[in-house]
Coordinates of C-alpha atoms and ligand atoms in Angstrom, one line a residue:
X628 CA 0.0 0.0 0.0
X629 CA 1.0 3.5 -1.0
X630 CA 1.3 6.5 1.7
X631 CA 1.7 9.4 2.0
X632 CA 2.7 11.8 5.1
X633 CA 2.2 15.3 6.8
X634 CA 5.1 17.9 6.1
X635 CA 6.8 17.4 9.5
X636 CA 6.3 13.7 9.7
X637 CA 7.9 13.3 6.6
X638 CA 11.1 15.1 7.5
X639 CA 11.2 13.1 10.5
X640 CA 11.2 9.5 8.5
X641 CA 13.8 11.4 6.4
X642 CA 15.5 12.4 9.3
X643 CA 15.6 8.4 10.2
X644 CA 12.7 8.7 12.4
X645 CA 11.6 5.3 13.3
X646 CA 8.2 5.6 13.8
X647 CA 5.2 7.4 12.0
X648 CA 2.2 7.9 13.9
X649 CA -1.4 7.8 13.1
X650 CA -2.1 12.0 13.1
X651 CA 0.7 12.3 10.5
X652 CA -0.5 9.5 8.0
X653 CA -1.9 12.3 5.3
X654 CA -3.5 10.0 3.0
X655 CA -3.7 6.0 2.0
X656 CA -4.5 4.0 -1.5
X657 CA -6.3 1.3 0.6
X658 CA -7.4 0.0 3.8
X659 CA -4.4 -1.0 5.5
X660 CA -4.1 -4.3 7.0
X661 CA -2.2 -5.5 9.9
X662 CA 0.8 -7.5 8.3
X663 CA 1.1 -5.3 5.7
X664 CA 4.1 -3.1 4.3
X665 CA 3.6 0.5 4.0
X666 CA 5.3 2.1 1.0
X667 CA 6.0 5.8 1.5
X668 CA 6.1 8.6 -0.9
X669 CA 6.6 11.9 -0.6
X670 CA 5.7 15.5 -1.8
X671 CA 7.7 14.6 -5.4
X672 CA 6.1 11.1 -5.5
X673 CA 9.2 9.7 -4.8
X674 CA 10.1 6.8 -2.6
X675 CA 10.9 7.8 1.2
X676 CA 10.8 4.7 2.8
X677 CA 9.0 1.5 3.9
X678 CA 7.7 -0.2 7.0
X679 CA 5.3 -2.6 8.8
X680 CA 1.7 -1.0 9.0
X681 CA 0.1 -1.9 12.3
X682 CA -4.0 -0.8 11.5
X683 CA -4.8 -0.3 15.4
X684 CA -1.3 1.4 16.6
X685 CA -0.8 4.6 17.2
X686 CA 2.7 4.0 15.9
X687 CA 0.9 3.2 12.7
X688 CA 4.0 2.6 10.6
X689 CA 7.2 1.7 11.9
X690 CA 9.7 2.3 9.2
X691 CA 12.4 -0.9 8.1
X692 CA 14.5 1.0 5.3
X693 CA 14.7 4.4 4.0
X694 CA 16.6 5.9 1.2
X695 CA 16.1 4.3 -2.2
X696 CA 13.6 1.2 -2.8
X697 CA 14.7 -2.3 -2.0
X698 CA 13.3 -5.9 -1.4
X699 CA 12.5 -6.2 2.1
X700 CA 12.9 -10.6 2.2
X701 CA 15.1 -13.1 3.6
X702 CA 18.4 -11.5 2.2
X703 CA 17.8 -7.4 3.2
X704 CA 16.6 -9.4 6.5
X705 CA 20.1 -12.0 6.9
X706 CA 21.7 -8.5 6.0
X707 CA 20.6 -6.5 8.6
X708 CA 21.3 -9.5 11.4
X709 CA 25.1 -9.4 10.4
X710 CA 25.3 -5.9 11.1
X711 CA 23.5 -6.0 14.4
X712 CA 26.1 -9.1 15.3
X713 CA 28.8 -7.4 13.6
X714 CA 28.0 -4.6 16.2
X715 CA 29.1 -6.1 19.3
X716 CA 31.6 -8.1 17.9
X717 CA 34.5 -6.1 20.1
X718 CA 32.4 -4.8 22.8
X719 CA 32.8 -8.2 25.4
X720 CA 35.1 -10.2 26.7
X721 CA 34.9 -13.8 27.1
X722 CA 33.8 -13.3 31.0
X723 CA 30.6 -11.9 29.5
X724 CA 27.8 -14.0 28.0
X725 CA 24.8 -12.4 28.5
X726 CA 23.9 -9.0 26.1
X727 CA 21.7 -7.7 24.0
X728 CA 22.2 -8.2 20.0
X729 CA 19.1 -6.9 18.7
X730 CA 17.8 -3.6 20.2
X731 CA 14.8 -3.3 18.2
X732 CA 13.9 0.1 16.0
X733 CA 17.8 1.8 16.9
X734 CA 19.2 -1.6 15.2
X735 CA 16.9 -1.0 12.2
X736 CA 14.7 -4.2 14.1
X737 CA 11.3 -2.2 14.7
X738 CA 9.5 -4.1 17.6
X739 CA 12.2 -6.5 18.1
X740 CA 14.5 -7.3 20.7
X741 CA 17.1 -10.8 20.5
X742 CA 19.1 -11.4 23.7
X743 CA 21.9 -13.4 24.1
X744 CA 22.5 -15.6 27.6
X745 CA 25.3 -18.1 26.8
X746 CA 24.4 -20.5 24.2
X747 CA 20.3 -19.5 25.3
X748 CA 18.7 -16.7 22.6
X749 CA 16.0 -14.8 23.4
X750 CA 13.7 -13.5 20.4
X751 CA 11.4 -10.8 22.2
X752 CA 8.7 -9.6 19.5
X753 CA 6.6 -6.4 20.3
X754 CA 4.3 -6.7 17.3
X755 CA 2.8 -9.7 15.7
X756 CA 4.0 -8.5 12.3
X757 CA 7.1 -10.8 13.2
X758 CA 5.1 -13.9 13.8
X759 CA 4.6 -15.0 9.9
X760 CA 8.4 -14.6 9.7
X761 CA 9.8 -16.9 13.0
X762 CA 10.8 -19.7 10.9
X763 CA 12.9 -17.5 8.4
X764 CA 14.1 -16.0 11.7
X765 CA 14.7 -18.8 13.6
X766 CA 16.7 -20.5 10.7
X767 CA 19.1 -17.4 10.5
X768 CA 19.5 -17.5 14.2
X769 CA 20.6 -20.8 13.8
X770 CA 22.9 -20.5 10.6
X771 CA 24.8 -17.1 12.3
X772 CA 24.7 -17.8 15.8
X773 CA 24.1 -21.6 16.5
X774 CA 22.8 -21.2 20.0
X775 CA 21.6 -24.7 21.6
X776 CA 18.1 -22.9 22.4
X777 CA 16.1 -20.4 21.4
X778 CA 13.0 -18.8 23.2
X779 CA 10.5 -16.7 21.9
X780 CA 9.3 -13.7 24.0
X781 CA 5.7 -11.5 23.2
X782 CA 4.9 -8.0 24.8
X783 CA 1.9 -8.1 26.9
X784 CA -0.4 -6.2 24.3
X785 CA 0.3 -9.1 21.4
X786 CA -0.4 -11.9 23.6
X787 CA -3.9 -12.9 22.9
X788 CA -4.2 -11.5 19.2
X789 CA -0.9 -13.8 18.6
X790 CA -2.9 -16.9 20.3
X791 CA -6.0 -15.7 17.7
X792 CA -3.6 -15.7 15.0
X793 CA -1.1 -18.4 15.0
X794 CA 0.1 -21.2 17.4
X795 CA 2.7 -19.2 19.1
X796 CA 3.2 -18.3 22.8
X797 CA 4.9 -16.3 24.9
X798 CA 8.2 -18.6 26.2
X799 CA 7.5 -21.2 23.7
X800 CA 10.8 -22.8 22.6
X801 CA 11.3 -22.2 19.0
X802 CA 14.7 -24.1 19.2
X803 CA 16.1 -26.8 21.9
X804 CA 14.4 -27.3 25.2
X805 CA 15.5 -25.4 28.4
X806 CA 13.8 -24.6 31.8
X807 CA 14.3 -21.4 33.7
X808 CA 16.3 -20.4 35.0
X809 CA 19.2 -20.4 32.4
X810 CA 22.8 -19.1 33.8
X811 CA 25.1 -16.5 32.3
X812 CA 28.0 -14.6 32.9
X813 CA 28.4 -10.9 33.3
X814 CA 32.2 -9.7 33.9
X815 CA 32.7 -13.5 35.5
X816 CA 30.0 -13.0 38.0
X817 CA 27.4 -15.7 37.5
X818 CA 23.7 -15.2 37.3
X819 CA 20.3 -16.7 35.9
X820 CA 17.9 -15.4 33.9
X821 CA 14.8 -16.0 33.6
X822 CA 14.5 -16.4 29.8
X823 CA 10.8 -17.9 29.4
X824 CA 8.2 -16.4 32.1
X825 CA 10.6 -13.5 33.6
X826 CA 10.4 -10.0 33.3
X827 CA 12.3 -8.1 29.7
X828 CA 14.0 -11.5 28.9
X829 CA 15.0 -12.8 32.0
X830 CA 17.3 -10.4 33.3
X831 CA 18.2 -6.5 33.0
X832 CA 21.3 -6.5 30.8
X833 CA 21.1 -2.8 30.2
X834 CA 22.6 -1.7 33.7
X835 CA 25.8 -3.9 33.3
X836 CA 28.2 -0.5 33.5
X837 CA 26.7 1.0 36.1
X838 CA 27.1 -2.4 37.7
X839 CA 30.7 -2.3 37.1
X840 CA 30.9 1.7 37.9
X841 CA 28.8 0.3 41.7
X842 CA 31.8 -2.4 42.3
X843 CA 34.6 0.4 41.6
X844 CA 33.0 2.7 44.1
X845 CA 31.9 0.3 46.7
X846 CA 34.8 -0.6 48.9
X847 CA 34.5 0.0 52.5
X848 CA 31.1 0.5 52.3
X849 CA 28.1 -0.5 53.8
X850 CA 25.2 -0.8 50.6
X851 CA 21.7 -0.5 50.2
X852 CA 20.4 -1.6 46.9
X853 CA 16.8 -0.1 46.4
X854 CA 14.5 -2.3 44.1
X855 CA 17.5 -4.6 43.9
X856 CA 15.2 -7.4 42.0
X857 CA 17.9 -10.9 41.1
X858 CA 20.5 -8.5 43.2
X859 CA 22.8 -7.3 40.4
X860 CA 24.2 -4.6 41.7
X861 CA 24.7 -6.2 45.7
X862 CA 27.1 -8.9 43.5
X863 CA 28.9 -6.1 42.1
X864 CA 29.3 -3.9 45.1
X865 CA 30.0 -7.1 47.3
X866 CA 32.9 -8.4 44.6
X867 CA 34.3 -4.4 45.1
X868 CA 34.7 -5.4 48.6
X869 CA 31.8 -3.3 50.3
X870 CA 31.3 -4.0 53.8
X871 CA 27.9 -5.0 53.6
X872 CA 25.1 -5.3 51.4
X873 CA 21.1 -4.6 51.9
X874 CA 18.6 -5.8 49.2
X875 CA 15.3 -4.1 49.1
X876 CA 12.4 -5.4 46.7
X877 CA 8.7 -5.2 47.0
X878 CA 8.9 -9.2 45.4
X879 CA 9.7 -12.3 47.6
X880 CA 10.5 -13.7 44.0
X881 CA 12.9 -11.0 43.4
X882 CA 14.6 -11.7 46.8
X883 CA 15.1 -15.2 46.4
X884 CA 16.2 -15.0 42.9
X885 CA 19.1 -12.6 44.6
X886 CA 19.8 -15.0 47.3
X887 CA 20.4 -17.8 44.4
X888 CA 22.9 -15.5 42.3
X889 CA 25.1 -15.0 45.9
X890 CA 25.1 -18.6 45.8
X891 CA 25.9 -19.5 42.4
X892 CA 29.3 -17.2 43.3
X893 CA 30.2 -18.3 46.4
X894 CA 33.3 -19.4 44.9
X895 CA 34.5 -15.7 45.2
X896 CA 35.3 -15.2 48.8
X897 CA 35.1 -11.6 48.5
X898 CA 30.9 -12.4 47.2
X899 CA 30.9 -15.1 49.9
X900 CA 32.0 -13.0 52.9
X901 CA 30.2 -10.0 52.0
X902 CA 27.8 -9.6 55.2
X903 CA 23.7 -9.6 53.5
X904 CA 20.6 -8.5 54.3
X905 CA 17.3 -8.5 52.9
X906 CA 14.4 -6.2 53.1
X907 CA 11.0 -7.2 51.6
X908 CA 9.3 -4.0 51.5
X909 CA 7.6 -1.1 49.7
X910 CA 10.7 1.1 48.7
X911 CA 8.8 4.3 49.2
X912 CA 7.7 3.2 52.9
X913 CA 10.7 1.8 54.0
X914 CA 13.1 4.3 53.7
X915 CA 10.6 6.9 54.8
X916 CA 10.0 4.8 58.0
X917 CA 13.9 3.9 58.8
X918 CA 15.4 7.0 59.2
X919 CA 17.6 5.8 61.9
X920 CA 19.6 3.6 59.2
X921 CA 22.6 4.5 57.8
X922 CA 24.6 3.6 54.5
X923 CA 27.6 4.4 53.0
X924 CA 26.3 4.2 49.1
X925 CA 22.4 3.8 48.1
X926 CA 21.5 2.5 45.1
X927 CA 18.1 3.1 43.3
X928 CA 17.0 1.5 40.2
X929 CA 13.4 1.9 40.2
X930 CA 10.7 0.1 37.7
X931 CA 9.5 2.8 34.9
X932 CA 7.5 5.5 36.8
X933 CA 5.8 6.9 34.1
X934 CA 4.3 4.1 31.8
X935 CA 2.5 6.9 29.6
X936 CA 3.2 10.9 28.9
X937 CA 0.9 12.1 31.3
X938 CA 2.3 10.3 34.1
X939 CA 5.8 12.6 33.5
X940 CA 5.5 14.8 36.2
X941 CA 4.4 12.5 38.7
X942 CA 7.5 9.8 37.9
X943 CA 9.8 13.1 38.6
X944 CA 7.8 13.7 41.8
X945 CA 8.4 10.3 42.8
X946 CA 12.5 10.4 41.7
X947 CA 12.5 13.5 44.1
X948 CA 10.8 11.7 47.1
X949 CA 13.1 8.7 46.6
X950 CA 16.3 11.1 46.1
X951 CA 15.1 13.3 49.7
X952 CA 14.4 9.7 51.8
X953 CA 17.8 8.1 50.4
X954 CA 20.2 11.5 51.1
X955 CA 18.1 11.2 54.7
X956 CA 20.1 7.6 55.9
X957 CA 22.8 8.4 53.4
X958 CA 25.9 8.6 56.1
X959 CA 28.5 11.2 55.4
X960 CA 31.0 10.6 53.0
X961 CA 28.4 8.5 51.1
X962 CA 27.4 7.9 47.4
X963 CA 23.7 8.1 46.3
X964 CA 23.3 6.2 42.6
X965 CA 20.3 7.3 40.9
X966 CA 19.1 5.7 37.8
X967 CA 15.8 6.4 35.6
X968 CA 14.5 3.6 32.9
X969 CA 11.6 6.0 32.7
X970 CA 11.6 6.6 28.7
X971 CA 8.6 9.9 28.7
X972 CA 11.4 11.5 31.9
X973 CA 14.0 12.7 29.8
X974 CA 18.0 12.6 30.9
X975 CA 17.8 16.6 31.6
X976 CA 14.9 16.8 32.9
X977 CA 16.1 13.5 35.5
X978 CA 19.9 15.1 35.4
X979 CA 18.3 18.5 36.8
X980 CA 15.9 16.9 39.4
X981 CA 18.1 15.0 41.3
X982 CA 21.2 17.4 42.1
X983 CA 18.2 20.2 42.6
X984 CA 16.6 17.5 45.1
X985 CA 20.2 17.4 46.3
X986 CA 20.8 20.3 47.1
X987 CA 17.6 21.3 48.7
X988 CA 18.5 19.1 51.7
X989 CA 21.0 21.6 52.4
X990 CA 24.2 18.8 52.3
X991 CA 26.9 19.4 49.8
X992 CA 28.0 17.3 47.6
X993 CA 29.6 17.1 43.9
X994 CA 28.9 15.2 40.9
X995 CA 30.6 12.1 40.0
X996 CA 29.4 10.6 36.9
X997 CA 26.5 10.8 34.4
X998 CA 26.0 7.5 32.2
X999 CA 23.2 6.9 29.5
X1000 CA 22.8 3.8 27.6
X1001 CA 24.7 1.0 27.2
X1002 CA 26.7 0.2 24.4
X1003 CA 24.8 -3.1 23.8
X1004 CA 21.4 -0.8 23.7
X1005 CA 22.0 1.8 21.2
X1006 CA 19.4 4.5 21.1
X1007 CA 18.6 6.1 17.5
X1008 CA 15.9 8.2 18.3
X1009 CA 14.6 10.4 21.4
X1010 CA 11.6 7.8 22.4
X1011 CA 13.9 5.2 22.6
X1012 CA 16.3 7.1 24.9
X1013 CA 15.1 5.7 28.2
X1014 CA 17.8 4.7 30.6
X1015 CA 19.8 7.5 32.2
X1016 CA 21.8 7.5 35.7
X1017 CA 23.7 9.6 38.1
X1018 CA 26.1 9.3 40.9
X1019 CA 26.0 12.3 43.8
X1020 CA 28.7 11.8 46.3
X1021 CA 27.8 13.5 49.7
X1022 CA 30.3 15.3 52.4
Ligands
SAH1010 N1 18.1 -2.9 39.8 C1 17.6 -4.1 39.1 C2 16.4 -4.0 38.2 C3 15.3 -3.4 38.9 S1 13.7 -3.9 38.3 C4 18.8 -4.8 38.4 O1 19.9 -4.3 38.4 O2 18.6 -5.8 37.8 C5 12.6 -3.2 39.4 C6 12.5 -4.0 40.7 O3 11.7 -3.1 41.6 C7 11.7 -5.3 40.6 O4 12.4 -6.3 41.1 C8 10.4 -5.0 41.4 O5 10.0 -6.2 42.1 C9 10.8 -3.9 42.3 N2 9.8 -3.0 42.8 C10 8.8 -2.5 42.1 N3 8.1 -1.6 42.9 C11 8.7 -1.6 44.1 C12 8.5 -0.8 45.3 N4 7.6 0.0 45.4 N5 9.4 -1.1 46.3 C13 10.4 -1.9 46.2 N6 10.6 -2.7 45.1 C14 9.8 -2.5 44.1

């Protein structure tokens, strides 16, 4: 089908925006079905670009190739795979398994997401546009990457109109046969995902540097890891030789899934002697109703606070409650790390509200370090720009 867009929306897809949405679609040549590829045109009736139409989106098109016209099949598909491998070829060593080698729209993937977790793949689709094409898929999976299993992965919204159109399922195996949890390695410390009924795909690869950035800064000091979920960045401080660490998560699950990951590295004596806690409680509560605690560095890694755009100010509300009841038990000479995977908060408006937040409790501090994403999770476009982080260290 042919399509054309608004003025502003086409020098956005010719800017290399990913996405069109609905409002800018300026006319069709037919009735667009779900499935279908969307050929774009512009003023000059030439070719702009092309892209998977999704009928009930408001992301109506979400654009594959622009530039001049190709054949989007097998080939431009086993084309774009190598270059998404090709990627990360250099960006690992061989004490890390686990990363990310598709991140959907920002490695020209729209709605697709392929983790890697040792010789376990993780194909996570966000639109059922995929689903005709898993075989093809799946068979270039296996020619370029030969992993022993593969598991397929569906967003939430694509769940039941996937079980209405075809016999796939969210943590079906499309290759091999595995049971949760699968184990990985991130910089030699040993944890399991979760690959076919966790959250994402198992695990949350994207905060691996800040991990590492946690175990430089740790030593000596007593931790608390706010919304630590499988305990990430406890194994991290605990291998940088902190004194002790606290995990807090509203999710028994969560907890124990922590308590297995110290385990699977008890072979590190530095992991193994680490002094632990655990706190099962509401974040927001607890730290409001401790403040006799003390702790040398407090991490907080929330869950996305603002799901939609009109929850925005509210998420930076809640960033500034957390930040005030964190610098409260934060002992002197401490380190507050703050990080945001709140895509509508954007990295100013996040990088103002925390030092403001900061300094409004009237303790000084300075500015260590500002990271965005990691290097495995490229991000080509503003909406997809959703992790952002930054580390406060307090007289
Ligand atoms: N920091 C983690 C990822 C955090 S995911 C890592 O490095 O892997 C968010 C976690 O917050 C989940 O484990 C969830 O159970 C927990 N959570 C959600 N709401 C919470 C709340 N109000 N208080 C405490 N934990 C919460």
């Amino acid at each position: 089908m042919k399509i054309r867009l608004k003025p502003a929306a086409e020098r956005a897809v010719r800017g290399g925006h990913p996405w069109v949405f609905s409002d800018s679609v300026k006319s069709e040549s037919r009735q667009g079905q779900l499935g279908d590829l969307a050929t774009i045109y512009d003023r000059n009736d030439k070719f702009l670009a092309i892209g998977i139409y999704e009928p009930e989106s408001p992301i109506r098109i979400r654009i594959l190739h622009k530039g001049k016209p190709v054949q989007i099949d097998a080939a431009f598909r086993r084309q774009r795979f190598l270059k998404s491998i090709n990627r990360r070829n250099h960006l690992f060593g061989s004490d890390t398994n686990g990363y990310r080698l598709i991140n959907g729209e920002s490695d020209g993937w729209p709605a697709l997401v392929l983790d890697r977790y040792d010789d376990t793949l993780v194909l996570k689709i966000y639109s059922t546009y995929w689903l005709t094409l898993l075989d093809e898929l799946s068979a270039t999976i296996v020619d370029l990457l030969k992993p022993d299993h593969l598991v397929l992965r569906m967003s939430r919204n694509i769940q039941a109109l996937a079980a209405e159109q075809s016999n796939h399922s969210d943590g079906q195996m499309l290759i091999g046969d595995v049971s949760d949890p699968v184990l990985f390695s991130e910089n030699g410390i040993c944890f399991e995902s979760h690959v076919r009924a966790g959250q994402k795909t198992g695990f949350f690869l994207d905060q691996r540097e800040n991990r590492q950035r946690v175990e430089q800064l740790a030593e000596g000091r007593t931790v608390l890891n706010c919304f630590s979920f499988s305990g990430g960045f406890s194994l991290y401080a605990a291998r940088g030789d902190a004194t002790s660490v606290a995990d807090l998560d509203i999710s028994q699950h969560a907890l124990e899934s922590a308590s297995r990951n110290f385990s699977l590295n008890e072979d590190d004596t530095r992991v193994s002697s680490c002094p632990r806690e655990q706190i099962k409680a509401n974040a927001f509560d607890w730290l409001k109703d401790n403040p006799d605690r003390r702790f040398d560095m407090i991490i907080m890694d929330p869950p996305s606070l603002a799901k939609k755009k009109s929850e925005r100010k509210g998420a930076i509300c809640a960033y500034q409650q957390l930040t005030r009841v964190a610098i409260g038990i934060l002992a002197s000479d401490g380190i507050l790390v703050s990080a945001s995977c709140s895509a509508h908060v954007r990295a100013d408006e996040f990088f103002s509200a925390i030092p403001s937040t900061a300094q409004a409790s009237g303790r000084a501090f300075k500015e260590l370090d500002r990271t965005l994403h990691a290097p495995d999770h490229p991000a080509s476009f503003p909406e997809a720009e959703y992790l952002k982080c930054i580390y406060l260290h307090f007289d």
